[in-house]
mmCIF file of C-alpha atoms in Angstrom:
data_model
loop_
_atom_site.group_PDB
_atom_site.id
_atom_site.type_symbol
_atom_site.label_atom_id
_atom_site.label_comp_id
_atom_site.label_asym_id
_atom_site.label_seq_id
_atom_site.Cartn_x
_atom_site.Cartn_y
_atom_site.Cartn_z
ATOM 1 C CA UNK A 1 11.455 -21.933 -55.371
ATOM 2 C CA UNK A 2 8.389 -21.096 -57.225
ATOM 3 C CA UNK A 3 7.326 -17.218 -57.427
ATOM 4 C CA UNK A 4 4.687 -17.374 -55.697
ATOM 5 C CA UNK A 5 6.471 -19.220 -53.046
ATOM 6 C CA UNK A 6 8.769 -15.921 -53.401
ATOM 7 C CA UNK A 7 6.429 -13.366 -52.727
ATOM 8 C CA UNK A 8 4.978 -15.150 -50.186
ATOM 9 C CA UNK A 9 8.057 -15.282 -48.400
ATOM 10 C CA UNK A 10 8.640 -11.656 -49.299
ATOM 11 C CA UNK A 11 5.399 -10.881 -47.931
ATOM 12 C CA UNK A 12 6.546 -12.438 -44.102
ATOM 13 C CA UNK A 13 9.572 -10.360 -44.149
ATOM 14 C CA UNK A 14 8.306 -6.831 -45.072
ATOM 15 C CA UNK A 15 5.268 -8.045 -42.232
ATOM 16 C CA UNK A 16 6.103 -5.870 -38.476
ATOM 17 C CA UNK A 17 6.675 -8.610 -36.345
ATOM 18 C CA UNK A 18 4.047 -8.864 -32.972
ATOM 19 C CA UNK A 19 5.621 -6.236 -30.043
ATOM 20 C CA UNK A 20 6.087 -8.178 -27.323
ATOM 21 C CA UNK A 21 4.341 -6.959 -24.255
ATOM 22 C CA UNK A 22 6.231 -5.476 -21.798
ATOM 23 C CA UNK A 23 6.076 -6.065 -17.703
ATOM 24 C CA UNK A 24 7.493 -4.232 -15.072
ATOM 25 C CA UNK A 25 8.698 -5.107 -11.625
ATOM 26 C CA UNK A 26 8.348 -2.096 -9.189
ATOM 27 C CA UNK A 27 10.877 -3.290 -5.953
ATOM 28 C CA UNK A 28 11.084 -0.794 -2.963
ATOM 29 C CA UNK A 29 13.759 -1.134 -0.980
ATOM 30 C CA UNK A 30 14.888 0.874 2.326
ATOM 31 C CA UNK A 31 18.138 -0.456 3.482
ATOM 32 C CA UNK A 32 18.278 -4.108 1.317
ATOM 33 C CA UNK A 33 21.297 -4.326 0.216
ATOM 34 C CA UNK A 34 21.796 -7.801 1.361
ATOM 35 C CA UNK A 35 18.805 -8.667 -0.657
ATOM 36 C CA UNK A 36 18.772 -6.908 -3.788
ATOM 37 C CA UNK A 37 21.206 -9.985 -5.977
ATOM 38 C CA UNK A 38 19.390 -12.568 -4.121
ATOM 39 C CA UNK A 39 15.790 -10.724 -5.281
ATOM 40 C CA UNK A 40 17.461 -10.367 -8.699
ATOM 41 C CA UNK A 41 18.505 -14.035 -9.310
ATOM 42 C CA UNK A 42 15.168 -15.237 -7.879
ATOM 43 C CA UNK A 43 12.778 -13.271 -10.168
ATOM 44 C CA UNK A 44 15.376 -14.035 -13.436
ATOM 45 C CA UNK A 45 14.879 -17.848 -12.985
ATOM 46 C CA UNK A 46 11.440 -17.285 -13.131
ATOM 47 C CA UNK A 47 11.304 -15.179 -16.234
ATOM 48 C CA UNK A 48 13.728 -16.685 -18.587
ATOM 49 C CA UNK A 49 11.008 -18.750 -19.061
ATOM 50 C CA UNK A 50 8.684 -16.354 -19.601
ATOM 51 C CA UNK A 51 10.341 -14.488 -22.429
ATOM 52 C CA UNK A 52 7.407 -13.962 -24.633
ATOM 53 C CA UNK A 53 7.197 -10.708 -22.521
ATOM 54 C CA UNK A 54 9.833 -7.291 -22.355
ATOM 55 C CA UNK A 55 11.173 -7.207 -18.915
ATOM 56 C CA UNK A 56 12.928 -4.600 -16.926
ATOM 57 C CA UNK A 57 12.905 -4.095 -13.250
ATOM 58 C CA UNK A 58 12.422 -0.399 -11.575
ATOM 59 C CA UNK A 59 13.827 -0.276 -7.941
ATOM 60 C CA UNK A 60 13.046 2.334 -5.633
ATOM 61 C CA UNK A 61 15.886 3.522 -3.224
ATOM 62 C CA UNK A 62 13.648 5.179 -0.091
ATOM 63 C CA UNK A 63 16.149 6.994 1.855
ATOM 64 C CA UNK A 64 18.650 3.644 2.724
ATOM 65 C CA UNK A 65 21.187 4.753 5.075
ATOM 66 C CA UNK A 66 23.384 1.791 4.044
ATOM 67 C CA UNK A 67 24.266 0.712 0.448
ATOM 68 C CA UNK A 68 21.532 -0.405 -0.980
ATOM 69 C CA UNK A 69 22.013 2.610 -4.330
ATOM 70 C CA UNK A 70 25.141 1.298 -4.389
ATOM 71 C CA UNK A 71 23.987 -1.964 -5.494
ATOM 72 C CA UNK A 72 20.910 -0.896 -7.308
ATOM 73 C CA UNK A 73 24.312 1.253 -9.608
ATOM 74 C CA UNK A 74 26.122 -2.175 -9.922
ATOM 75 C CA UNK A 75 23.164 -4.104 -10.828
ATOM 76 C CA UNK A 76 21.601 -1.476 -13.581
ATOM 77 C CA UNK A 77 25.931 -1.995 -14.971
ATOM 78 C CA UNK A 78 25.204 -5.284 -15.460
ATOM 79 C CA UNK A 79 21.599 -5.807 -17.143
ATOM 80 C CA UNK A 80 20.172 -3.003 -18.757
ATOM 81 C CA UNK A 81 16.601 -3.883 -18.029
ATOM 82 C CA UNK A 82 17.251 -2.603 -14.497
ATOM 83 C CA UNK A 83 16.423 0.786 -13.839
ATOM 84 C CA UNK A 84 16.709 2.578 -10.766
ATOM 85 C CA UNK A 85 15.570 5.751 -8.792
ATOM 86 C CA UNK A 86 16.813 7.069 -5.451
ATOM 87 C CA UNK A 87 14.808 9.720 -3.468
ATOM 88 C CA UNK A 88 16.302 12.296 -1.587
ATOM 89 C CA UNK A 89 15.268 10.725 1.827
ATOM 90 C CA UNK A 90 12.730 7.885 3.109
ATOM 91 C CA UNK A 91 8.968 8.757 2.394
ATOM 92 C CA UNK A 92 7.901 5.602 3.033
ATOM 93 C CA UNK A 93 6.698 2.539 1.598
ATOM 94 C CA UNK A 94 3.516 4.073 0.046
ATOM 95 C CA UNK A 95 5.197 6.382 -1.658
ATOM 96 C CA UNK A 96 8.016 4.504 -3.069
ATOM 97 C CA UNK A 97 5.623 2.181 -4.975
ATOM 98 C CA UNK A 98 4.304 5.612 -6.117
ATOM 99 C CA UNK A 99 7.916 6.388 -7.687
ATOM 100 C CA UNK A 100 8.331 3.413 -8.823
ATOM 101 C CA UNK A 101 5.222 3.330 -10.960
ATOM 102 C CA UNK A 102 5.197 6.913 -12.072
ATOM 103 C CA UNK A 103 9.080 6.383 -13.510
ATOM 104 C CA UNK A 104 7.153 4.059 -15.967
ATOM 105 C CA UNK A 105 6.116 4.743 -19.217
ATOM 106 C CA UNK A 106 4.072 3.142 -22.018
ATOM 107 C CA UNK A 107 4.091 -0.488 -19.846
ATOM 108 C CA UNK A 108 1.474 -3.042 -20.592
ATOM 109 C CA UNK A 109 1.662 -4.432 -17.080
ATOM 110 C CA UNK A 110 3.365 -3.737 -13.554
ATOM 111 C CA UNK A 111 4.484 -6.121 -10.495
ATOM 112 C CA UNK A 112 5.076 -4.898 -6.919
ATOM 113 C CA UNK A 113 6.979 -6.738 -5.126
ATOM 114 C CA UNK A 114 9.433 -6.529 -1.542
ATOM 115 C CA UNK A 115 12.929 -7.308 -1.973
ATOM 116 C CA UNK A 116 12.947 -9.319 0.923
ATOM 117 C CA UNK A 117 11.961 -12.002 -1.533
ATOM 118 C CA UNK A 118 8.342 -12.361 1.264
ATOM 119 C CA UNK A 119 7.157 -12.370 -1.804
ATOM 120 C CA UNK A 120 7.809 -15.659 -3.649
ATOM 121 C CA UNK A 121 9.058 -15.101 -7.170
ATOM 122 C CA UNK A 122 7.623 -18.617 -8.746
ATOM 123 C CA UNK A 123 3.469 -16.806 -8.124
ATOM 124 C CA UNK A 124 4.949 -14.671 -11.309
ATOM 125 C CA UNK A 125 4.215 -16.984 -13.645
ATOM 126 C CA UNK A 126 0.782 -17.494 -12.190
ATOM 127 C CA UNK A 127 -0.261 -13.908 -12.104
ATOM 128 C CA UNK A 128 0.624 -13.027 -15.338
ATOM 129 C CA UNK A 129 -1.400 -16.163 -16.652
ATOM 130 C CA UNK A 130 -4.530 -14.447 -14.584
ATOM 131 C CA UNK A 131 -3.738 -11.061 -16.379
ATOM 132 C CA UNK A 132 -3.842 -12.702 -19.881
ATOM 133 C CA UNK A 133 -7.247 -14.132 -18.733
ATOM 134 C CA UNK A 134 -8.162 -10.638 -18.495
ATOM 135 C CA UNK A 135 -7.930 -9.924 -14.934
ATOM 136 C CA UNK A 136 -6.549 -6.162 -14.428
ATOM 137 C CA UNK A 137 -5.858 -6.521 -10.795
ATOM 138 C CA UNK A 138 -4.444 -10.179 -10.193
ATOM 139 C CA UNK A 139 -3.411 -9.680 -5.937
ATOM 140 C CA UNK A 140 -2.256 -12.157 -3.539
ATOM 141 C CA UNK A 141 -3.655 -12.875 -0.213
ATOM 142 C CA UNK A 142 -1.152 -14.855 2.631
ATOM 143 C CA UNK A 143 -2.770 -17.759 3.724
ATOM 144 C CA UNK A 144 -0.523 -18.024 6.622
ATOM 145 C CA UNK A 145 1.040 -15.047 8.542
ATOM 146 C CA UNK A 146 3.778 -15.375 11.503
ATOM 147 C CA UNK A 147 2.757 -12.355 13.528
ATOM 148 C CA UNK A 148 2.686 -12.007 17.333
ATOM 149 C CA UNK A 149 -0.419 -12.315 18.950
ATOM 150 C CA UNK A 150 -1.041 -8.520 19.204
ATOM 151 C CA UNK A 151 0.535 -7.845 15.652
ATOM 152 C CA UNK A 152 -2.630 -10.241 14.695
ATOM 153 C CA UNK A 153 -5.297 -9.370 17.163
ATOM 154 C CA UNK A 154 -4.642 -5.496 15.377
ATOM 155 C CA UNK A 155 -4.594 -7.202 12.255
ATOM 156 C CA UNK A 156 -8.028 -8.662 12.275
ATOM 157 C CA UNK A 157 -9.474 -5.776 14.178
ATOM 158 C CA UNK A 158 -8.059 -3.383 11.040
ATOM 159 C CA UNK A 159 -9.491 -5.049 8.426
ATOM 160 C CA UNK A 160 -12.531 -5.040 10.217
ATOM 161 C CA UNK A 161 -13.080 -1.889 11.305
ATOM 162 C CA UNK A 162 -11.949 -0.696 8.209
ATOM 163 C CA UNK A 163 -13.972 -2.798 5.770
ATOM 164 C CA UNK A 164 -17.541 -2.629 7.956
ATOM 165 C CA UNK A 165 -17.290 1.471 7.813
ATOM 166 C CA UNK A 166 -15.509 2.763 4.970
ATOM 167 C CA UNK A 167 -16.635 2.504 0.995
ATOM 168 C CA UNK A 168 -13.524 0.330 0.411
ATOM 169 C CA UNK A 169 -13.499 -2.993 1.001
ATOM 170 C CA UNK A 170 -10.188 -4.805 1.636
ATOM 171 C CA UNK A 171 -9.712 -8.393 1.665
ATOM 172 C CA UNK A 172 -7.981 -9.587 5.307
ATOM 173 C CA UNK A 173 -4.096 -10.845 5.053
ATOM 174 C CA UNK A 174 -3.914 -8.908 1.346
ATOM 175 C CA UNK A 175 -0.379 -8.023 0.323
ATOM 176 C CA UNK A 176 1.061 -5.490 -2.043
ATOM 177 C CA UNK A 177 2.352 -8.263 -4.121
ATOM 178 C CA UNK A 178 0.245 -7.557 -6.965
ATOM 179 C CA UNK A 179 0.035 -7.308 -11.113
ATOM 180 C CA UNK A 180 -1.737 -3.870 -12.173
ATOM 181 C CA UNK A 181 -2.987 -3.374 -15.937
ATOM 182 C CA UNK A 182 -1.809 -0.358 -17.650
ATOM 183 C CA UNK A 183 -5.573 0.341 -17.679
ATOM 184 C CA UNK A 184 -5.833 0.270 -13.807
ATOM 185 C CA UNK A 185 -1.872 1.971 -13.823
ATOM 186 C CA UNK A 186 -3.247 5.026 -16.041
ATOM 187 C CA UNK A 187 -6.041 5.885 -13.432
ATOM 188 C CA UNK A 188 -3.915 5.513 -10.794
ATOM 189 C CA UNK A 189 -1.809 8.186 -12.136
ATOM 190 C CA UNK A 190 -4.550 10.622 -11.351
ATOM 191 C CA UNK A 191 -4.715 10.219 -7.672
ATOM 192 C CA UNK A 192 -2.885 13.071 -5.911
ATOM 193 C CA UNK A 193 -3.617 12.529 -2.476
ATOM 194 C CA UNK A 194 0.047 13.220 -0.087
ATOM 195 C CA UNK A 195 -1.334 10.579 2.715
ATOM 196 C CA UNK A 196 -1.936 7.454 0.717
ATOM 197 C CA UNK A 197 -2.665 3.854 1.171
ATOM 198 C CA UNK A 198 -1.763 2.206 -1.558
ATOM 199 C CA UNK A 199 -3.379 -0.834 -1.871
ATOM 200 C CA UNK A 200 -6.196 0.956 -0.386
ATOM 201 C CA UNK A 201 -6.405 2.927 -3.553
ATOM 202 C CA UNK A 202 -6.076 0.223 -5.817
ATOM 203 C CA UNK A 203 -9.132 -1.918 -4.553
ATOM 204 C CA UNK A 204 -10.643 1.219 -4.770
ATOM 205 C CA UNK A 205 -10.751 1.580 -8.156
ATOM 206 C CA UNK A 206 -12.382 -1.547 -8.904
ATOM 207 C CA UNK A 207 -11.626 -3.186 -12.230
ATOM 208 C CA UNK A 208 -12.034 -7.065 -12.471
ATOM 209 C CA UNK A 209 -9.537 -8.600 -9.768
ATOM 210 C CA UNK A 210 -8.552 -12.424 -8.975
ATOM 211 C CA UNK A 211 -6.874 -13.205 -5.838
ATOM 212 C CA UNK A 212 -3.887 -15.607 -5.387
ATOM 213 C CA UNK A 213 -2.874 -17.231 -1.591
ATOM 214 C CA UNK A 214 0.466 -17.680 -0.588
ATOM 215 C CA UNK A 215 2.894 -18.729 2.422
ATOM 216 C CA UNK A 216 5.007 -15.975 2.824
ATOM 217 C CA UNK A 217 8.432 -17.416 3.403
ATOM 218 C CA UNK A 218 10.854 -16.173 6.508
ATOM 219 C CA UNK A 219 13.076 -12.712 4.790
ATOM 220 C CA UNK A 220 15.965 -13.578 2.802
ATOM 221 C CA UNK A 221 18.128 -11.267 5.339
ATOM 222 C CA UNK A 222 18.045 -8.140 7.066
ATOM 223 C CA UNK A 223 15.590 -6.943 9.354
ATOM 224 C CA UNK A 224 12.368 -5.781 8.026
ATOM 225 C CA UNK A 225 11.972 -2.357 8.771
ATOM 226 C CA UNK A 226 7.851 -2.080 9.049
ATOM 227 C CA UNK A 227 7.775 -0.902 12.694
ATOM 228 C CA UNK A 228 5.372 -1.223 14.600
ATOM 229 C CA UNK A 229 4.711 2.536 14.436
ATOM 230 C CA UNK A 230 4.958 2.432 10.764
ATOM 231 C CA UNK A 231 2.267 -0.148 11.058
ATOM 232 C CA UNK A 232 0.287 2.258 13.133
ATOM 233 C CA UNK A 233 0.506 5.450 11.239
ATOM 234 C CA UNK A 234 -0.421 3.211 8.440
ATOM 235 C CA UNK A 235 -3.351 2.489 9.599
ATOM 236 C CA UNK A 236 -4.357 5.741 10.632
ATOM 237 C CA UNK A 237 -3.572 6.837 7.236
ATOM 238 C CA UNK A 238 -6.131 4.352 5.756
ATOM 239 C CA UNK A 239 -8.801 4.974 7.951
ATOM 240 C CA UNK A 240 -9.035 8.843 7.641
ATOM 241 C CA UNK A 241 -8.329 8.599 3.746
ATOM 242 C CA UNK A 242 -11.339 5.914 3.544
ATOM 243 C CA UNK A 243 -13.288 6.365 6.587
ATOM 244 C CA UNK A 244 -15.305 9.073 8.672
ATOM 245 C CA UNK A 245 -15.252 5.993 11.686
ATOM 246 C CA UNK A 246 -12.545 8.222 14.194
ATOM 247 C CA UNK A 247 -15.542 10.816 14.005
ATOM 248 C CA UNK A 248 -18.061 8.672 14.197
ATOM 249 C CA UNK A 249 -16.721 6.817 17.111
ATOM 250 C CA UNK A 250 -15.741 10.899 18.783
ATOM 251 C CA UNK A 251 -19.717 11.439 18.399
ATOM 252 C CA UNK A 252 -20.442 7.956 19.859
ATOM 253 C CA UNK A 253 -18.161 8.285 22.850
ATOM 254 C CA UNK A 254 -19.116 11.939 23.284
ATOM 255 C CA UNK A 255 -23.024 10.881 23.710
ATOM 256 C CA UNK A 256 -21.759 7.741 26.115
ATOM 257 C CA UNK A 257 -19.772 10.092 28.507
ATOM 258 C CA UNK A 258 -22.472 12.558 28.172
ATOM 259 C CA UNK A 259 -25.075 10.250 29.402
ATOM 260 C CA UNK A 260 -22.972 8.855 31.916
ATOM 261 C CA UNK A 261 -22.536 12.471 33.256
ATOM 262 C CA UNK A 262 -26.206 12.977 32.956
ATOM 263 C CA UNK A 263 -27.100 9.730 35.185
ATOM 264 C CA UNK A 264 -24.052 10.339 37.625
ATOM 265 C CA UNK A 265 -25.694 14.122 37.699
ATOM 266 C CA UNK A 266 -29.066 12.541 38.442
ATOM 267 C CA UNK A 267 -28.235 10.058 40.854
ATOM 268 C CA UNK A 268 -26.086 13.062 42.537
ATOM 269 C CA UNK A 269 -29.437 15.064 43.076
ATOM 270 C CA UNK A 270 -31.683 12.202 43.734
ATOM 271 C CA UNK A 271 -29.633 10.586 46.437
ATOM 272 C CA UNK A 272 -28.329 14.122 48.183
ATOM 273 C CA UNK A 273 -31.433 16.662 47.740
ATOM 274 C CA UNK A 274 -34.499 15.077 46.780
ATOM 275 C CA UNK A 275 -33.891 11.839 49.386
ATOM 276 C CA UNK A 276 -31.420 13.806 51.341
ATOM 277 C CA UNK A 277 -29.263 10.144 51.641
ATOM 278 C CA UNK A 278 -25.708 12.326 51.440
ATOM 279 C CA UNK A 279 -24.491 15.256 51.184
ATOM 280 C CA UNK A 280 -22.522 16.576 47.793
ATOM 281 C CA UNK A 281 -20.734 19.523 47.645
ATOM 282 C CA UNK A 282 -20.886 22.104 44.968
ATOM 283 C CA UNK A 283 -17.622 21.664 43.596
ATOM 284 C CA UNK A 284 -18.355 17.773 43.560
ATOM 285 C CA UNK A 285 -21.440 18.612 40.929
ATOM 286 C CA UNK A 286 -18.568 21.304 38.960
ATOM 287 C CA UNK A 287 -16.115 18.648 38.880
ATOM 288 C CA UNK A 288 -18.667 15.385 37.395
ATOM 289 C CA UNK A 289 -19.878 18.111 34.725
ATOM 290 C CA UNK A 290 -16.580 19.651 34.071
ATOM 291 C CA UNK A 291 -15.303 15.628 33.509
ATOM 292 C CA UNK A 292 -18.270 15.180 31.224
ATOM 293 C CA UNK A 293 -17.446 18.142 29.017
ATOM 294 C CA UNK A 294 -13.346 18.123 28.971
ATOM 295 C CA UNK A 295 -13.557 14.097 28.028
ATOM 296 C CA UNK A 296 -15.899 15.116 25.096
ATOM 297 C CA UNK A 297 -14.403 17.770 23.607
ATOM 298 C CA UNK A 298 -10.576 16.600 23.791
ATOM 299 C CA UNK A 299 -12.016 13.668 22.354
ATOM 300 C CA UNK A 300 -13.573 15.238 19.282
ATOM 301 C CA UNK A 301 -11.072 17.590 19.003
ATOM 302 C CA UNK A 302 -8.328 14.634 19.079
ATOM 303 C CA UNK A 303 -10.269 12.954 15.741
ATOM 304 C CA UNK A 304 -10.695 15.691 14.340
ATOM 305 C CA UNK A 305 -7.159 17.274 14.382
ATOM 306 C CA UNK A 306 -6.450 13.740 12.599
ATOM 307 C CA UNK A 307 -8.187 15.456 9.835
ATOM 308 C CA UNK A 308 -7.178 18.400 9.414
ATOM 309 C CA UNK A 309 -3.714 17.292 9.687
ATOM 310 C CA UNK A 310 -4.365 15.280 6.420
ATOM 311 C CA UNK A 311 -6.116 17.998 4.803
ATOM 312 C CA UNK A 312 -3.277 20.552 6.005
ATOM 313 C CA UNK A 313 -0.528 18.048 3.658
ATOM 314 C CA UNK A 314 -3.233 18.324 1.084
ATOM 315 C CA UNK A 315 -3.412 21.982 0.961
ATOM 316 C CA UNK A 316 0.046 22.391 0.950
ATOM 317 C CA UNK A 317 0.295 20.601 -2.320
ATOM 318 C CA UNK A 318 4.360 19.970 -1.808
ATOM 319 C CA UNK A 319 5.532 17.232 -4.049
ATOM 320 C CA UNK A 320 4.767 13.518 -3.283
ATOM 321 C CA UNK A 321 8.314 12.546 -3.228
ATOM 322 C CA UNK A 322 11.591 14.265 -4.562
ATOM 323 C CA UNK A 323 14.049 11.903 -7.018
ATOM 324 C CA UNK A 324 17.613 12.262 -5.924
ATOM 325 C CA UNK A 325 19.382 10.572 -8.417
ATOM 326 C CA UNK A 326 18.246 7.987 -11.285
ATOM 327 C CA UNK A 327 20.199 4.880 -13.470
ATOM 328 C CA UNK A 328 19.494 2.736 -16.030
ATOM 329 C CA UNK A 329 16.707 4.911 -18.120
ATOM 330 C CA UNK A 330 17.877 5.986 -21.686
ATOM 331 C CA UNK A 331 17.346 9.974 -20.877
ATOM 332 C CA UNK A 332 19.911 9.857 -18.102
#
């Protein structure tokens, strides 16, 4: 070998070699335990072949009442890229994503995903291909959805309602299944809002987004455990964190019963003293504008206790979740 062939090769070894980047997938999981090696095996035949990347997985124990720590323990014994953090009881979906992401540091690029495996593992591939086109939201959007008939008339009617009157606009069928930049990840960070819609929050940031449609595929096991009041309160949430519509609609209803009161009123004196027709008695006229008034006001004071209520948790400033125990990160 020459010496300049020497030095040259000298050269490529003293050189840092590229950092890979690294990706995390953020899995919430309240009472999975019958999914969490399936989820596991899934996602790792997808990226073995995607090892140009750092992996590790971050799964977020919300309250289980069966053994689904238990698991996360065994599973963080065998590969140390999993990582795991139990809270001290069930806060709910929103804010177990929150954990998840917030246990995070210095990542190039997260994943949430359900460990019901809803969320097919093989789109990985694709939506990290969008992000290294530059996208820094890359979500997915089910083209087909197995609902009831009312779960999907209050589907539709959500989306709706919510994107015609509030500044955020949500595409229809959109799932949490999504690939965040660490650009949109370190903004997100500053949100401290208690009552939170996740994916709410995330379109409403902005940044340059892609969409990907999907069949979600029947649950690997279990039962899910999105209730139907979970479902409710959820939307609730999302309407009086992005939308003044529940006091619009109060002031809307309040002028409709008003006016109906006014016209019964009228009709009342038209048809009894002016045309003397029938005969009303006083309490008749108390009781119509009595209606009128009690229907408005518990129905303002209904919308509006919705937000006070939300700025009540606000106020209080108590912490968004509380970590119970954690595995699998290098300070434990």
């Amino acid at each position: 070998m020459t010496t300049a062939s020497l030095k040259q090769e000298m050269v490529k070894e003293t050189e840092p070699r590229a950092k890979k980047r690294e990706i995390a997938i953020v899995v919430p999981a309240y009472n999975e335990s019958t999914n969490l090696e399936q989820f596991r095996d899934a996602v790792h035949t997808v990226i073995k072949d995607l090892d140009q990347y750092n992996w590790k997985f971050v799964f977020v124990n919300d309250g289980s009442v069966d053994d689904t720590w238990a698991v996360v323990q065994q599973l963080a014994t065998e590969d140390s890229r999993i990582q795991g953090v139990s809270l001290s009881r069930n806060f709910g979906k929103e804010i177990a994503l929150t954990a998840g992401v917030e246990a995070l540091d210095n990542i190039d690029a997260v994943i949430l995903m359900d460990a019901d495996l809803q969320h097919p593992p093989p789109l990985i591939e694709e939506m990290v291909a969008k992000w290294e086109e530059g996208f820094q939201v890359v979500a997915t959007q089910r083209s087909a959805i197995e609902y009831s008939w009312f779960r999907e008339w209050g589907s539709r009617a959500f989306y709706y309602l919510l994107n015609k009157f509030s500044e955020v606009k949500i595409q229809p069928k959109a799932a949490d299944f999504r690939l965040l930049d660490r650009e949109v990840l370190k903004v997100l960070r500053n949100f401290q809002e208690r009552t939170r819609f996740f994916r709410g929050l995330v379109d409403w940031m902005g940044f340059k987004k892609t969409y990907i449609q999907f069949v979600a595929p029947a649950r690997a096991g279990g039962e899910s455990s999105f209730s139907l009041r979970a479902l409710i309160d959820l939307a609730i949430n999302s309407f009086t964190s992005f939308s003044l519509l529940p006091l619009r609609i109060t002031g809307w209803l309040g002028l409709i019963v008003l006016a109906f009161g006014v016209g019964t009123l009228i009709f009342m004196v038209i048809t009894g003293p002016v045309l003397h027709l029938t005969h009303y008695t006083a309490l008749a006229y108390f009781v119509v504008f009595n209606t009128v008034l009690t229907g408005v006001v518990l129905a303002a004071l209904g919308m509006m206790a919705l937000y006070i209520g939300n700025i009540h948790t606000e106020v209080a400033r108590r912490p968004l979740y509380i970590v119970d125990k954690r595995v699998g990160f290098n300070h434990e």
